[in-house]
Short mmCIF file of C-alpha atoms in Angstrom, two decimals:
data_model
loop_
_atom_site.label_atom_id
_atom_site.label_comp_id
_atom_site.label_asym_id
_atom_site.label_seq_id
_atom_site.Cartn_x
_atom_site.Cartn_y
_atom_site.Cartn_z
CA MET Z 30 71.98 184.04 154.15
CA HIS Z 31 69.39 186.20 155.94
CA ILE Z 32 70.31 189.83 155.21
CA ALA Z 33 69.06 192.82 157.22
CA GLU Z 34 68.22 195.06 154.26
CA ASP Z 35 65.58 197.41 155.65
CA TRP Z 36 67.69 199.80 157.72
CA LYS Z 37 67.35 203.54 157.01
CA ASP Z 38 69.53 204.77 159.89
CA TYR Z 39 72.36 202.29 159.29
CA LYS Z 40 74.61 201.68 156.28
CA ILE Z 41 77.99 200.07 155.67
CA ILE Z 42 80.12 202.55 153.73
CA VAL Z 43 82.64 202.45 156.25
CA GLU Z 44 79.73 202.42 158.70
CA ARG Z 45 77.02 205.04 159.12
CA TRP Z 46 74.81 205.14 162.21
CA LYS Z 47 72.30 207.83 161.24
CA ASP Z 48 74.52 210.96 160.99
CA VAL Z 49 77.62 209.49 162.64
CA VAL Z 50 80.28 207.70 160.58
CA LEU Z 51 82.48 205.09 162.26
CA LEU Z 52 85.29 202.87 161.03
CA ARG Z 53 85.56 199.55 162.88
CA PRO Z 54 87.68 196.55 161.81
CA ASP Z 55 85.75 193.33 161.21
CA PRO Z 56 87.52 189.96 161.42
CA GLN Z 57 85.32 188.57 158.63
CA VAL Z 58 86.55 191.14 156.09
CA ILE Z 59 89.70 189.59 154.65
CA TRP Z 60 89.19 190.87 151.11
CA ALA Z 61 90.81 194.08 149.82
CA ALA Z 62 88.84 197.29 150.30
CA GLN Z 63 87.80 199.07 147.10
CA ARG Z 64 89.01 202.40 148.51
CA ASP Z 65 91.20 203.80 151.27
CA LEU Z 66 88.71 203.58 154.11
CA PHE Z 67 90.80 205.72 156.47
CA ALA Z 68 90.59 208.55 153.93
CA TYR Z 69 86.81 208.36 153.69
CA PRO Z 70 85.41 211.88 154.26
CA GLY Z 71 83.39 212.60 157.36
CA ILE Z 72 84.63 209.86 159.69
CA HIS Z 73 83.87 210.76 163.30
CA ALA Z 74 85.77 207.94 165.03
CA VAL Z 75 88.04 205.01 164.20
CA TYR Z 76 88.52 201.92 166.36
CA ARG Z 77 92.22 201.02 166.52
CA ARG Z 78 93.19 197.51 167.54
CA SER Z 79 96.07 197.06 169.98
CA ASP Z 80 98.87 194.55 169.42
CA LYS Z 81 98.38 193.57 173.07
CA GLY Z 82 94.68 192.82 172.58
CA GLY Z 83 91.59 194.98 172.64
CA GLY Z 84 91.85 198.50 171.33
CA ALA Z 85 90.49 202.02 171.68
CA TRP Z 86 88.47 204.62 169.83
CA GLU Z 87 90.30 207.45 168.08
CA TYR Z 88 88.01 210.48 167.69
CA ARG Z 89 88.56 212.58 164.58
CA LYS Z 90 85.77 215.14 164.84
CA PRO Z 91 83.14 216.19 167.40
CA MET Z 92 80.28 213.76 167.83
CA PRO Z 93 77.63 213.01 170.48
CA ALA Z 94 78.49 210.66 173.32
CA GLU Z 95 75.37 208.68 172.36
CA TRP Z 96 72.53 209.12 169.92
CA GLU Z 97 69.30 207.51 168.73
CA VAL Z 98 68.69 205.39 165.63
CA SER Z 99 65.50 203.87 164.28
CA TYR Z 100 64.61 200.59 162.64
CA LYS Z 101 61.04 200.90 161.42
CA GLU Z 102 58.94 201.48 164.58
CA LEU Z 103 61.82 200.55 166.92
CA ARG Z 104 64.22 203.06 168.46
CA PHE Z 105 67.59 202.45 170.11
CA LYS Z 106 70.43 204.35 171.71
CA VAL Z 107 73.90 203.67 170.36
CA LYS Z 108 77.36 204.85 171.40
CA PRO Z 109 80.96 203.75 170.92
CA MET Z 110 81.76 201.19 173.63
CA GLY Z 111 84.76 199.10 174.57
CA PHE Z 112 85.73 196.17 172.32
CA LYS Z 113 84.45 198.27 169.37
CA HIS Z 114 80.76 197.67 170.12
CA THR Z 115 78.08 200.31 169.65
CA GLY Z 116 75.41 198.65 171.80
CA LEU Z 117 73.41 197.28 168.86
CA PHE Z 118 74.01 194.58 166.26
CA PRO Z 119 72.19 195.79 163.12
CA GLU Z 120 72.29 192.43 161.31
CA GLN Z 121 69.93 191.08 163.98
CA ALA Z 122 67.09 192.97 162.31
CA ALA Z 123 66.80 189.91 160.06
CA ASN Z 124 65.93 187.81 163.13
CA TRP Z 125 63.71 190.54 164.60
CA GLU Z 126 61.57 190.36 161.46
CA VAL Z 127 61.09 186.59 161.71
CA MET Z 128 60.29 186.61 165.42
CA SER Z 129 57.93 189.59 165.17
CA SER Z 130 55.99 187.94 162.36
CA LEU Z 131 55.63 184.68 164.29
CA ILE Z 132 54.41 186.53 167.40
CA LYS Z 133 51.93 188.72 165.51
CA ASN Z 134 50.46 185.72 163.70
CA ALA Z 135 50.33 183.39 166.71
CA GLY Z 136 46.75 184.30 167.60
CA ARG Z 137 47.53 184.14 171.33
CA LYS Z 138 49.66 185.88 173.94
CA ILE Z 139 53.26 184.72 173.66
CA ARG Z 140 55.71 184.58 176.57
CA VAL Z 141 59.32 185.06 175.46
CA LEU Z 142 62.51 184.35 177.42
CA ASN Z 143 65.49 186.32 176.07
CA LEU Z 144 68.83 185.09 177.48
CA PHE Z 145 72.20 186.88 177.21
CA ALA Z 146 69.87 189.64 176.12
CA TYR Z 147 72.40 192.53 176.05
CA THR Z 148 70.80 195.92 175.25
CA GLY Z 149 67.51 194.40 174.19
CA GLY Z 150 67.24 194.51 170.42
CA ALA Z 151 65.29 191.24 170.32
CA THR Z 152 63.43 192.11 173.54
CA VAL Z 153 62.16 195.37 172.07
CA ALA Z 154 61.22 193.76 168.76
CA CYS Z 155 59.26 190.94 170.43
CA ALA Z 156 57.54 193.25 172.93
CA LYS Z 157 56.56 195.65 170.15
CA ALA Z 158 55.01 192.68 168.33
CA GLY Z 159 52.84 192.00 171.39
CA ALA Z 160 54.79 189.43 173.42
CA GLU Z 161 55.45 189.40 177.16
CA VAL Z 162 59.24 189.26 177.48
CA THR Z 163 61.58 188.24 180.29
CA HIS Z 164 64.95 189.87 179.58
CA VAL Z 165 67.96 188.26 181.33
CA ASP Z 166 71.58 189.41 181.29
CA ALA Z 167 74.37 189.35 183.87
CA ALA Z 168 75.47 192.94 183.14
CA LYS Z 169 73.38 195.50 185.03
CA GLY Z 170 74.37 198.36 182.72
CA MET Z 171 73.23 196.47 179.63
CA VAL Z 172 69.89 195.62 181.23
CA GLU Z 173 69.39 199.28 182.11
CA ARG Z 174 70.14 200.23 178.49
CA ALA Z 175 67.55 197.66 177.36
CA GLY Z 176 64.96 199.44 179.48
CA GLU Z 177 65.90 202.76 177.87
CA ASN Z 178 65.54 201.24 174.40
CA ALA Z 179 62.13 199.83 175.26
CA ARG Z 180 60.88 203.19 176.52
CA LEU Z 181 62.25 204.93 173.42
CA SER Z 182 60.16 202.51 171.36
CA GLY Z 183 57.03 203.35 173.34
CA ILE Z 184 57.03 200.16 175.43
CA HIS Z 185 56.28 200.84 179.09
CA SER Z 186 54.99 197.44 180.23
CA GLY Z 187 55.19 193.77 179.32
CA ILE Z 188 58.95 193.37 179.90
CA ARG Z 189 60.50 191.86 183.02
CA TYR Z 190 64.18 192.80 183.46
CA ILE Z 191 66.45 190.35 185.29
CA VAL Z 192 70.13 190.88 186.19
CA ASP Z 193 71.37 187.35 186.75
CA ASP Z 194 73.44 184.46 185.49
CA CYS Z 195 71.34 182.94 182.70
CA LYS Z 196 71.91 179.31 183.71
CA LYS Z 197 70.97 179.93 187.34
CA PHE Z 198 67.86 181.84 186.28
CA VAL Z 199 66.69 179.03 183.99
CA GLN Z 200 67.29 176.46 186.73
CA ARG Z 201 65.08 178.47 189.09
CA GLU Z 202 62.36 178.81 186.46
CA ILE Z 203 62.35 175.03 186.02
CA ARG Z 204 61.92 174.53 189.77
CA ARG Z 205 59.10 177.12 189.81
CA GLY Z 206 57.37 175.39 186.91
CA ASN Z 207 57.40 178.54 184.75
CA LYS Z 208 57.06 178.01 181.01
CA TYR Z 209 57.72 180.12 177.92
CA ASP Z 210 56.41 179.94 174.38
CA ALA Z 211 59.69 181.14 172.89
CA VAL Z 212 63.34 181.17 173.91
CA ILE Z 213 66.01 183.42 172.41
CA MET Z 214 69.70 183.24 173.25
CA ASP Z 215 72.80 185.06 172.04
CA PRO Z 216 75.53 183.30 174.02
CA PRO Z 217 79.08 184.69 174.27
CA SER Z 218 82.16 182.69 173.40
CA TYR Z 219 83.47 183.11 176.92
CA GLY Z 220 82.29 184.87 180.03
CA ARG Z 221 81.69 184.91 183.75
CA GLY Z 222 78.42 185.44 185.58
CA PRO Z 223 77.98 187.89 188.46
CA GLY Z 224 78.97 185.14 190.91
CA GLY Z 225 82.04 184.06 188.92
CA GLU Z 226 80.16 181.37 186.97
CA MET Z 227 82.28 180.20 184.01
CA TRP Z 228 80.88 180.04 180.46
CA LYS Z 229 82.82 178.43 177.58
CA ILE Z 230 80.61 178.02 174.55
CA GLU Z 231 82.21 174.82 173.27
CA GLU Z 232 81.51 173.18 176.64
CA SER Z 233 78.42 175.06 177.82
CA LEU Z 234 76.09 175.66 174.87
CA PHE Z 235 74.73 172.16 174.23
CA PRO Z 236 73.85 171.34 177.87
CA PHE Z 237 72.41 174.84 178.26
CA VAL Z 238 70.06 174.38 175.29
CA GLN Z 239 69.04 171.04 176.79
CA LEU Z 240 68.28 172.86 180.04
CA CYS Z 241 66.27 175.58 178.29
CA GLU Z 242 64.14 173.00 176.51
CA GLN Z 243 62.61 172.27 179.90
CA VAL Z 244 61.08 175.76 180.16
CA LEU Z 245 59.35 175.53 176.78
CA SER Z 246 55.57 175.31 176.89
CA ASP Z 247 53.74 172.29 175.46
CA GLU Z 248 53.08 174.17 172.21
CA PRO Z 249 56.02 176.55 171.85
CA LEU Z 250 56.27 179.09 169.07
CA PHE Z 251 60.03 179.15 168.42
CA PHE Z 252 63.52 178.64 169.85
CA LEU Z 253 66.26 180.83 168.38
CA ILE Z 254 70.03 180.63 168.90
CA ASN Z 255 72.23 183.42 167.56
CA SER Z 256 76.01 183.15 167.28
CA TYR Z 257 77.91 186.37 166.63
CA THR Z 258 81.50 186.08 167.83
CA THR Z 259 81.79 182.33 168.19
CA GLY Z 260 82.44 181.27 164.62
CA LEU Z 261 79.96 178.39 164.93
CA GLN Z 262 78.71 177.14 161.57
CA PRO Z 263 74.95 177.17 160.90
CA ALA Z 264 75.02 173.37 160.73
CA VAL Z 265 76.29 173.25 164.34
CA LEU Z 266 73.28 175.29 165.52
CA TYR Z 267 70.99 173.08 163.42
CA ASN Z 268 72.39 169.93 165.02
CA ILE Z 269 72.09 171.32 168.55
CA LEU Z 270 68.44 172.26 168.03
CA LYS Z 271 67.71 168.96 166.30
CA LEU Z 272 69.12 166.91 169.17
CA CYS Z 273 67.78 169.03 172.02
CA LEU Z 274 64.25 169.38 170.60
CA ARG Z 275 63.96 165.97 168.97
CA GLY Z 276 60.75 165.15 170.84
CA ARG Z 277 58.92 168.22 169.53
CA GLN Z 278 57.05 168.69 166.27
CA GLY Z 279 58.30 171.43 164.02
CA CYS Z 280 60.96 172.52 161.57
CA ILE Z 281 64.50 173.81 162.01
CA ASP Z 282 66.36 176.32 159.86
CA ALA Z 283 69.99 177.39 160.22
CA TYR Z 284 71.60 180.19 158.25
CA GLU Z 285 74.21 182.91 158.07
CA VAL Z 286 73.20 186.44 159.04
CA GLY Z 287 74.57 189.42 157.16
CA LEU Z 288 74.36 193.03 156.07
CA PRO Z 289 74.36 194.58 152.59
CA THR Z 290 77.44 196.59 151.63
CA GLU Z 291 78.23 199.40 149.24
CA GLU Z 292 80.25 196.90 147.20
CA GLY Z 293 77.16 194.83 146.45
CA ILE Z 294 78.36 191.85 148.49
CA PRO Z 295 76.99 190.71 151.87
CA LEU Z 296 79.04 191.15 155.03
CA PRO Z 297 78.76 187.90 157.07
CA CYS Z 298 77.92 188.69 160.69
CA GLY Z 299 77.44 185.32 162.32
CA ALA Z 300 74.93 182.51 162.24
CA GLY Z 301 71.45 181.76 163.45
CA GLY Z 302 69.40 178.65 164.08
CA ILE Z 303 65.66 178.60 164.72
CA TYR Z 304 63.15 175.92 165.61
CA ILE Z 305 59.55 176.76 164.68
CA HIS Z 306 56.72 174.66 166.09
CA GLY Z 307 54.31 173.15 163.64
#
């Protein structure tokens, strides 16, 4: 498991984002808590699930509507959102470290395509490492938040922001002959594009990775797939990359991604698979 251990502004107690303490249920935590989490002192907000699906935040004490957190030289805005999100997935710092190192050591300018890019954690990390990044997401508000995060991190150029359906964008890039040295994707389990395009991961992921292989340059740096909510095993991501990139030289690694906890055990937060050219 790749564990994001270097956070200073984030910690799982219940969950601390800098000075704000949140309590959010996690479907992976099926073991008994070592304490009554709802009685933990200083909780600002609790996310309550609804029996009818979804849920809502219950605010216990005054807190900012949004605030800034840091991960090393990167800065991000976070806030309680619907579906219990905060606008940032802290476990992804483990992937940011790998991608940043590859970009910094490439010895050339790297063009990165970040798909389903959300609020830009990976975009900011790659741009800060020196890459030119094309950031694509169908949600305009999330793309705007990505721009804010980049500017907070001192990045004012080198990122192209695209509000579009990811599949349609990749198809256009293929027709234009545009190539990228790295592709990142964090696909949802289910979704619709701005034009009503349907996405079901069990049907859509494999052909989409095949499609994205066509925008890779002749000597790509990496291809990373992240799976947060889908429940896909690392071996599934390994197999997809192996089959879709079988004509390319390199190695493939697939792994769980997690966060350290106060209990001394890792919290599993999804899976990742990465192809590295070589």
